[in-house]
Short mmCIF file of C-alpha atoms and ligand atoms in Angstrom, two decimals:
data_model
loop_
_atom_site.label_atom_id
_atom_site.label_comp_id
_atom_site.label_asym_id
_atom_site.label_seq_id
_atom_site.Cartn_x
_atom_site.Cartn_y
_atom_site.Cartn_z
CA UNK A 1 -23.13 -219.44 68.73
CA UNK A 2 -24.39 -215.84 68.51
CA UNK A 3 -28.00 -215.27 69.50
CA UNK A 4 -30.27 -214.08 66.70
CA UNK A 5 -32.80 -211.26 66.96
CA UNK A 6 -35.52 -210.14 64.55
CA UNK A 7 -36.14 -206.39 64.86
CA UNK A 8 -39.24 -205.06 63.10
CA UNK A 9 -39.12 -201.38 62.21
CA UNK A 10 -35.34 -201.73 62.13
CA UNK A 11 -34.94 -198.83 59.68
CA UNK A 12 -36.78 -196.44 61.99
CA UNK A 13 -35.46 -193.89 64.43
CA UNK A 14 -35.36 -196.15 67.52
CA UNK A 15 -35.20 -199.49 65.66
CA UNK A 16 -31.97 -198.57 63.88
CA UNK A 17 -30.24 -197.61 67.15
CA UNK A 18 -31.50 -200.82 68.69
CA UNK A 19 -30.06 -202.86 65.79
CA UNK A 20 -26.68 -201.15 66.27
CA UNK A 21 -26.72 -201.88 69.99
CA UNK A 22 -27.70 -205.54 69.56
CA UNK A 23 -24.97 -206.09 66.94
CA UNK A 24 -22.45 -204.40 69.28
CA UNK A 25 -23.62 -206.79 72.05
CA UNK A 26 -22.83 -209.78 69.82
CA UNK A 27 -26.30 -210.60 68.40
CA UNK A 28 -27.02 -211.60 64.81
CA UNK A 29 -29.75 -209.18 63.73
CA UNK A 30 -32.38 -209.46 61.00
CA UNK A 31 -34.19 -206.15 60.53
CA UNK A 32 -37.59 -206.09 58.80
CA UNK A 33 -39.02 -202.84 57.47
CA UNK A 34 -41.38 -201.60 54.77
CA UNK A 35 -39.91 -198.05 54.90
CA UNK A 36 -43.30 -196.36 55.31
CA UNK A 37 -41.77 -193.97 57.86
CA UNK A 38 -38.20 -195.28 58.17
CA UNK A 39 -35.23 -195.03 55.85
CA UNK A 40 -32.26 -197.17 54.81
CA UNK A 41 -29.91 -194.31 55.62
CA UNK A 42 -30.56 -194.93 59.34
CA UNK A 43 -28.79 -198.30 58.99
CA UNK A 44 -25.79 -197.05 57.00
CA UNK A 45 -23.39 -197.96 59.84
CA UNK A 46 -24.44 -201.64 59.62
CA UNK A 47 -24.37 -201.98 55.83
CA UNK A 48 -22.25 -204.99 54.88
CA UNK A 49 -21.80 -206.04 58.53
CA UNK A 50 -21.65 -209.87 58.68
CA UNK A 51 -23.94 -209.96 61.73
CA UNK A 52 -26.62 -207.80 60.13
CA UNK A 53 -29.29 -208.24 57.46
CA UNK A 54 -32.02 -205.82 56.37
CA UNK A 55 -35.04 -207.29 54.61
CA UNK A 56 -37.80 -205.25 52.96
CA UNK A 57 -41.04 -206.71 54.35
CA UNK A 58 -44.43 -205.46 55.51
CA UNK A 59 -44.84 -207.23 58.85
CA UNK A 60 -48.63 -207.24 58.45
CA UNK A 61 -47.92 -210.14 56.06
CA UNK A 62 -46.90 -213.38 57.79
CA UNK A 63 -43.23 -214.27 57.52
CA UNK A 64 -41.34 -217.51 57.96
CA UNK A 65 -37.69 -217.17 58.80
CA UNK A 66 -35.14 -219.92 58.25
CA UNK A 67 -32.98 -220.96 61.16
CA UNK A 68 -33.14 -220.21 64.85
CA UNK A 69 -34.55 -217.00 66.31
CA UNK A 70 -33.93 -216.15 69.96
CA UNK A 71 -35.76 -212.83 70.19
CA UNK A 72 -38.43 -210.94 68.25
CA UNK A 73 -38.54 -207.21 68.99
CA UNK A 74 -41.60 -205.55 67.44
CA UNK A 75 -40.82 -201.85 66.86
CA UNK A 76 -42.61 -201.41 63.52
CA UNK A 77 -45.35 -198.78 63.67
CA UNK A 78 -45.82 -195.22 62.57
CA UNK A 79 -45.07 -193.33 65.79
CA UNK A 80 -45.39 -189.59 65.29
CA UNK A 81 -48.94 -188.19 65.44
CA UNK A 82 -48.42 -186.76 61.92
CA UNK A 83 -47.47 -190.23 60.63
CA UNK A 84 -50.18 -192.25 62.35
CA UNK A 85 -52.91 -189.77 61.44
CA UNK A 86 -51.71 -190.01 57.81
CA UNK A 87 -51.54 -193.84 58.02
CA UNK A 88 -54.47 -194.70 60.33
CA UNK A 89 -55.38 -198.12 58.93
CA UNK A 90 -51.73 -199.16 58.53
CA UNK A 91 -51.18 -198.17 62.17
CA UNK A 92 -54.12 -200.27 63.37
CA UNK A 93 -52.91 -203.23 61.31
CA UNK A 94 -49.29 -203.14 62.42
CA UNK A 95 -50.37 -202.98 66.08
CA UNK A 96 -52.89 -205.80 65.73
CA UNK A 97 -52.43 -208.15 62.74
CA UNK A 98 -48.66 -207.82 62.65
CA UNK A 99 -48.30 -208.22 66.42
CA UNK A 100 -50.18 -211.53 66.27
CA UNK A 101 -48.07 -212.79 63.32
CA UNK A 102 -44.90 -211.91 65.22
CA UNK A 103 -46.14 -213.51 68.44
CA UNK A 104 -46.79 -216.67 66.39
CA UNK A 105 -43.27 -216.46 64.97
CA UNK A 106 -41.90 -216.20 68.52
CA UNK A 107 -44.03 -219.16 69.63
CA UNK A 108 -42.88 -221.35 66.70
CA UNK A 109 -39.23 -220.47 67.26
CA UNK A 110 -39.32 -220.59 71.08
CA UNK A 111 -38.10 -216.99 71.00
CA UNK A 112 -38.56 -214.19 73.51
CA UNK A 113 -40.98 -211.48 72.29
CA UNK A 114 -40.76 -207.78 73.12
CA UNK A 115 -43.39 -205.24 72.11
CA UNK A 116 -42.61 -201.52 71.85
CA UNK A 117 -45.71 -200.08 73.49
CA UNK A 118 -46.14 -196.46 74.43
CA UNK A 119 -47.09 -193.92 77.07
CA UNK A 120 -50.03 -193.15 74.74
CA UNK A 121 -51.83 -196.18 76.20
CA UNK A 122 -52.38 -193.92 79.27
CA UNK A 123 -54.21 -191.44 76.99
CA UNK A 124 -54.77 -188.05 78.65
CA UNK A 125 -53.78 -189.35 82.08
CA UNK A 126 -55.80 -188.60 85.20
CA UNK A 127 -52.98 -189.95 87.39
CA UNK A 128 -49.65 -188.20 87.47
CA UNK A 129 -46.92 -189.38 87.15
CA UNK A 130 -48.03 -192.53 85.36
CA UNK A 131 -47.26 -195.85 87.02
CA UNK A 132 -47.51 -199.14 85.18
CA UNK A 133 -50.64 -200.11 87.15
CA UNK A 134 -52.60 -197.10 85.84
CA UNK A 135 -55.23 -198.24 83.30
CA UNK A 136 -55.30 -194.96 81.36
CA UNK A 137 -57.84 -192.51 79.97
CA UNK A 138 -58.11 -193.10 76.22
CA UNK A 139 -60.77 -191.78 73.84
CA UNK A 140 -61.46 -194.91 71.81
CA UNK A 141 -63.08 -192.98 68.92
CA UNK A 142 -60.80 -189.93 68.75
CA UNK A 143 -58.28 -189.50 65.91
CA UNK A 144 -55.36 -190.65 68.10
CA UNK A 145 -57.17 -193.89 68.93
CA UNK A 146 -55.71 -195.58 65.83
CA UNK A 147 -52.36 -195.53 67.63
CA UNK A 148 -53.45 -195.75 71.28
CA UNK A 149 -55.87 -198.61 70.76
CA UNK A 150 -53.54 -200.48 68.39
CA UNK A 151 -50.88 -200.43 71.09
CA UNK A 152 -53.38 -201.39 73.77
CA UNK A 153 -54.43 -204.33 71.57
CA UNK A 154 -50.75 -205.21 71.05
CA UNK A 155 -50.26 -205.37 74.82
CA UNK A 156 -53.42 -207.52 75.20
CA UNK A 157 -52.24 -209.89 72.44
CA UNK A 158 -48.80 -210.12 74.04
CA UNK A 159 -50.30 -211.12 77.39
CA UNK A 160 -52.66 -213.60 75.66
CA UNK A 161 -49.78 -215.38 73.91
CA UNK A 162 -47.88 -215.35 77.21
CA UNK A 163 -50.77 -216.84 79.18
CA UNK A 164 -52.15 -219.22 76.56
CA UNK A 165 -48.96 -220.35 74.80
CA UNK A 166 -46.29 -219.67 77.42
CA UNK A 167 -44.35 -217.28 75.16
CA UNK A 168 -41.66 -215.45 77.12
CA UNK A 169 -42.83 -211.86 76.60
CA UNK A 170 -41.84 -208.30 77.47
CA UNK A 171 -43.85 -205.08 77.26
CA UNK A 172 -42.14 -201.70 77.31
CA UNK A 173 -44.08 -198.43 77.44
CA UNK A 174 -41.87 -195.85 75.79
CA UNK A 175 -42.29 -192.19 76.74
CA UNK A 176 -41.33 -189.40 74.29
CA UNK A 177 -37.91 -190.31 72.95
CA UNK A 178 -35.76 -188.09 70.74
CA UNK A 179 -32.38 -188.07 69.04
CA UNK A 180 -30.38 -186.99 65.99
CA UNK A 181 -31.82 -189.66 63.70
CA UNK A 182 -35.38 -188.30 63.79
CA UNK A 183 -36.65 -186.85 60.52
CA UNK A 184 -36.82 -183.06 60.50
CA UNK A 185 -40.32 -183.27 59.07
CA UNK A 186 -41.67 -186.06 61.26
CA UNK A 187 -43.92 -183.60 63.09
CA UNK A 188 -42.88 -184.49 66.63
CA UNK A 189 -42.03 -181.53 68.80
CA UNK A 190 -38.26 -181.91 69.21
CA UNK A 191 -37.44 -182.32 65.50
CA UNK A 192 -40.07 -179.68 64.64
CA UNK A 193 -38.66 -177.06 67.02
CA UNK A 194 -35.01 -177.81 66.24
CA UNK A 195 -35.43 -177.74 62.47
CA UNK A 196 -37.53 -174.56 62.67
CA UNK A 197 -34.88 -172.89 64.86
CA UNK A 198 -32.10 -174.00 62.50
CA UNK A 199 -33.98 -172.54 59.53
CA UNK A 200 -34.65 -169.28 61.43
CA UNK A 201 -38.41 -169.90 61.40
CA UNK A 202 -40.89 -169.33 64.23
CA UNK A 203 -41.44 -172.36 66.48
CA UNK A 204 -44.97 -173.79 66.13
CA UNK A 205 -46.28 -174.08 69.70
CA UNK A 206 -49.59 -175.97 69.78
CA UNK A 207 -52.09 -174.49 72.23
CA UNK A 208 -50.74 -172.24 74.98
CA UNK A 209 -47.66 -174.45 75.44
CA UNK A 210 -48.51 -175.38 79.04
CA UNK A 211 -48.89 -179.11 78.23
CA UNK A 212 -46.00 -181.25 79.48
CA UNK A 213 -43.89 -184.09 78.16
CA UNK A 214 -40.86 -185.95 79.55
CA UNK A 215 -38.12 -186.38 76.95
CA UNK A 216 -35.72 -189.33 76.88
CA UNK A 217 -32.56 -189.42 74.77
CA UNK A 218 -32.48 -192.40 72.44
CA UNK A 219 -29.26 -193.97 73.80
CA UNK A 220 -30.79 -194.11 77.30
CA UNK A 221 -33.97 -195.64 75.91
CA UNK A 222 -32.12 -198.34 73.95
CA UNK A 223 -30.15 -199.27 77.06
CA UNK A 224 -33.45 -199.68 78.90
CA UNK A 225 -34.85 -201.86 76.10
CA UNK A 226 -31.86 -204.21 76.29
CA UNK A 227 -32.14 -204.47 80.07
CA UNK A 228 -35.84 -205.34 79.86
CA UNK A 229 -35.12 -207.88 77.12
CA UNK A 230 -32.33 -209.57 79.06
CA UNK A 231 -33.52 -209.31 82.65
CA UNK A 232 -37.15 -208.18 82.75
CA UNK A 233 -40.37 -210.12 83.21
CA UNK A 234 -43.72 -210.17 81.43
CA UNK A 235 -45.31 -207.23 83.27
CA UNK A 236 -44.99 -203.81 81.57
CA UNK A 237 -42.07 -201.44 82.16
CA UNK A 238 -42.26 -197.68 81.73
CA UNK A 239 -39.12 -196.43 79.97
CA UNK A 240 -38.63 -192.68 79.82
CA UNK A 241 -36.93 -189.74 81.42
CA UNK A 242 -39.00 -188.43 84.32
CA UNK A 243 -37.75 -184.83 83.92
CA UNK A 244 -40.96 -183.03 82.87
CA UNK A 245 -41.12 -179.88 80.71
CA UNK A 246 -43.93 -177.68 79.41
CA UNK A 247 -43.62 -176.95 75.69
CA UNK A 248 -42.78 -173.34 76.59
CA UNK A 249 -39.96 -174.65 78.82
CA UNK A 250 -38.78 -176.71 75.85
CA UNK A 251 -38.67 -173.49 73.81
CA UNK A 252 -36.49 -171.93 76.55
CA UNK A 253 -34.14 -174.95 76.43
CA UNK A 254 -33.79 -174.47 72.68
CA UNK A 255 -33.10 -170.77 73.17
CA UNK A 256 -30.28 -171.63 75.60
CA UNK A 257 -28.76 -173.69 72.81
CA UNK A 258 -29.47 -171.60 69.74
CA UNK A 259 -30.32 -168.07 70.88
CA UNK A 260 -33.63 -166.23 70.85
CA UNK A 261 -36.43 -167.71 68.76
CA UNK A 262 -39.90 -166.52 67.76
CA UNK A 263 -42.98 -168.61 68.48
CA UNK A 264 -46.27 -168.88 66.65
CA UNK A 265 -49.22 -170.48 68.45
CA UNK A 266 -51.29 -173.02 66.53
CA UNK A 267 -54.43 -174.93 67.60
CA UNK A 268 -53.93 -177.76 70.07
CA UNK A 269 -54.58 -181.11 68.33
CA UNK A 270 -57.66 -183.05 69.45
CA UNK A 271 -57.05 -185.20 72.56
CA UNK A 272 -53.46 -183.93 72.94
CA UNK A 273 -52.51 -185.21 76.43
CA UNK A 274 -52.27 -182.37 78.98
CA UNK A 275 -49.34 -183.87 80.84
CA UNK A 276 -47.12 -186.90 80.77
CA UNK A 277 -44.37 -188.13 83.07
CA UNK A 278 -43.26 -191.70 83.71
CA UNK A 279 -42.87 -193.26 87.12
CA UNK A 280 -39.80 -195.45 86.46
CA UNK A 281 -39.41 -196.94 89.96
CA UNK A 282 -39.90 -200.45 88.53
CA UNK A 283 -37.11 -200.09 85.94
CA UNK A 284 -34.79 -198.50 88.52
CA UNK A 285 -35.50 -201.08 91.20
CA UNK A 286 -35.50 -204.24 89.09
CA UNK A 287 -33.12 -203.37 86.25
CA UNK A 288 -30.89 -200.66 87.72
CA UNK A 289 -31.92 -198.49 84.76
CA UNK A 290 -32.38 -194.77 84.75
CA UNK A 291 -31.69 -192.21 82.03
CA UNK A 292 -28.31 -190.48 82.12
CA UNK A 293 -28.59 -187.80 79.41
CA UNK A 294 -30.20 -184.50 80.50
CA UNK A 295 -32.39 -182.66 78.00
CA UNK A 296 -29.82 -179.89 77.47
CA UNK A 297 -27.17 -182.42 76.42
CA UNK A 298 -29.50 -184.53 74.30
CA UNK A 299 -30.85 -181.46 72.52
CA UNK A 300 -27.31 -180.33 71.70
CA UNK A 301 -26.46 -183.76 70.23
CA UNK A 302 -29.71 -183.78 68.28
CA UNK A 303 -29.18 -180.25 66.95
CA UNK A 304 -25.61 -181.17 65.91
CA UNK A 305 -26.94 -184.20 64.03
CA UNK A 306 -29.62 -182.10 62.33
CA UNK A 307 -27.06 -179.49 61.24
CA UNK A 308 -24.86 -182.19 59.71
CA UNK A 309 -27.76 -183.82 57.88
CA UNK A 310 -29.15 -180.53 56.66
CA UNK A 311 -25.72 -179.59 55.32
CA UNK A 312 -25.55 -182.95 53.53
CA UNK A 313 -29.07 -182.46 52.12
CA UNK A 314 -30.26 -185.62 53.90
CA UNK A 315 -33.25 -184.19 55.74
CA UNK A 316 -36.62 -184.87 54.15
CA UNK A 317 -38.93 -181.87 54.39
CA UNK A 318 -41.93 -184.18 54.64
CA UNK A 319 -42.56 -187.14 56.85
CA UNK A 320 -42.95 -190.56 55.34
CA UNK A 321 -40.12 -190.31 52.84
CA UNK A 322 -39.00 -193.91 52.55
CA UNK A 323 -36.10 -195.80 51.07
P1 NAD B 401 -40.23 -194.53 63.25
O1 NAD B 401 -41.39 -194.12 62.43
O2 NAD B 401 -38.93 -193.83 63.03
O3 NAD B 401 -39.96 -196.09 63.11
C1 NAD B 401 -40.97 -197.01 62.81
C2 NAD B 401 -40.43 -197.98 61.77
O4 NAD B 401 -41.42 -198.99 61.54
C3 NAD B 401 -40.15 -197.31 60.43
O5 NAD B 401 -38.89 -197.70 59.95
C4 NAD B 401 -41.27 -197.83 59.53
O6 NAD B 401 -40.91 -197.84 58.17
C5 NAD B 401 -41.49 -199.21 60.12
N1 NAD B 401 -42.81 -199.78 59.83
C6 NAD B 401 -44.03 -199.25 60.08
N2 NAD B 401 -45.01 -200.08 59.67
C7 NAD B 401 -44.39 -201.19 59.17
C8 NAD B 401 -44.85 -202.41 58.61
N3 NAD B 401 -46.17 -202.67 58.45
N4 NAD B 401 -43.94 -203.32 58.21
C9 NAD B 401 -42.63 -203.08 58.36
N5 NAD B 401 -42.12 -201.95 58.88
C10 NAD B 401 -42.99 -201.01 59.28
O7 NAD B 401 -40.70 -194.38 64.79
P2 NAD B 401 -39.88 -194.54 66.14
O8 NAD B 401 -40.01 -193.29 66.90
O9 NAD B 401 -38.53 -195.13 65.89
O10 NAD B 401 -40.78 -195.63 66.89
C11 NAD B 401 -40.41 -197.00 66.92
C12 NAD B 401 -41.37 -197.76 67.82
O11 NAD B 401 -41.32 -197.24 69.15
C13 NAD B 401 -42.83 -197.68 67.37
O12 NAD B 401 -43.44 -198.93 67.58
C14 NAD B 401 -43.41 -196.64 68.30
O13 NAD B 401 -44.79 -196.84 68.49
C15 NAD B 401 -42.62 -196.88 69.57
N6 NAD B 401 -42.59 -195.66 70.40
C16 NAD B 401 -41.79 -194.61 70.05
C17 NAD B 401 -41.81 -193.47 70.85
C18 NAD B 401 -40.92 -192.28 70.56
O14 NAD B 401 -41.00 -191.30 71.32
N7 NAD B 401 -40.07 -192.30 69.55
C19 NAD B 401 -42.66 -193.40 71.96
C20 NAD B 401 -43.47 -194.48 72.23
C21 NAD B 401 -43.43 -195.62 71.45
N1 UDP B 402 -46.22 -179.87 69.70
C1 UDP B 402 -46.05 -178.50 69.49
N2 UDP B 402 -45.57 -178.09 68.28
C2 UDP B 402 -45.23 -178.96 67.29
C3 UDP B 402 -45.38 -180.34 67.51
C4 UDP B 402 -45.89 -180.77 68.73
O1 UDP B 402 -46.34 -177.69 70.37
O2 UDP B 402 -44.80 -178.50 66.22
C5 UDP B 402 -46.72 -180.33 71.02
C6 UDP B 402 -47.89 -181.31 70.93
O3 UDP B 402 -49.12 -180.61 70.90
C7 UDP B 402 -47.71 -182.11 72.20
C8 UDP B 402 -46.20 -182.10 72.45
O4 UDP B 402 -45.69 -181.04 71.64
O5 UDP B 402 -48.37 -181.48 73.28
C9 UDP B 402 -45.52 -183.39 72.06
O6 UDP B 402 -45.94 -183.71 70.74
P1 UDP B 402 -45.28 -184.89 69.90
O7 UDP B 402 -46.01 -184.93 68.61
O8 UDP B 402 -43.81 -184.74 69.89
O9 UDP B 402 -45.57 -186.19 70.76
P2 UDP B 402 -46.87 -186.76 71.50
O10 UDP B 402 -48.01 -185.81 71.37
O11 UDP B 402 -47.11 -188.04 70.82
O12 UDP B 402 -46.44 -186.89 72.91
#
């Protein structure tokens, strides 16, 4: 009999790709989403598929699911700074209350539980690159803390249910992931820069653009998630592409793809991490996972997707457009 997975945040950018991958791998998938930042359109390829069901549900409310469940993958959460600063209380709740409900669901069903944590739990890191044993440097009262601390709580809850109730758990710390399904208006740097370049607008570089990020293409990330789910253990795994770029280098990459662009500098957001790069030795060594898609290739695929969606009028100008 096919294994059955519950994917929260299944209508989101990463969650929808994960649902597609699990169905392709032979899983039955139940996606739960309240569409606060996701959209049904992301799951168009699975509509009517016999192995797939999408249910509208806020996972902060407890849920009982009929029948067996083999895995619960908790991806629901606003994820872009624009979204989680707009939805601060919702973000705290989905990282805390919802995580505990879903851990209870996993315990009742004897299912494996996987939490989508984040590189943000390292805050503005004082160690570089970041290894899983680094405890982080988070401002617990800054505006970003609604996301950082919710995810840190989610990790703590996951380990508590593992230790106290023996739930078979996984923690993945996702570093900046991008791909064609992101919303043009979601505020994160790759969709922001690409949609601005496509519209012939100046690229909004925050600060002097010397801050770094390491960008992972979504297909690579999803492959890492599946490997952790199937073969990992309860200790956290960093998943990300270790190739590190300043935001000005990202602008240059976009120029290689789309020709010369103008930039306009805007204030650096409070507590914006200065640098970020995953050490992925654990995922390489234990799971044989490392990202395959270089930034130049992933940006081209993302830009192509954006062009198609813009032409079809499917890109929301604002973040948070649901449904
Ligand atoms: P996204 O906003 O596209 O997806 C999040 C999904 O969760 C959306 O469909 C949203 O509607 C849903 N959701 C939010 N709150 C909910 C609730 N209470 N009940 C039901 N559904 C709810 O973001 P994404 O980039 O796909 O991120 C997915 C997950 O991966 C998040 O948990 C995020 O924290 C994590 N993550 C993403 C990145 C990244 O770079 N994309 C990096 C680190 C961690
Ligand atoms: N950024 C930028 N211009 C934008 C959006 C973001 O320069 O229009 C910068 C932002 O300050 C940060 C980096 O790009 O240093 C990555 O931001 P993003 O919101 O994508 O992710 P996060 O800060 O969560 O890593």
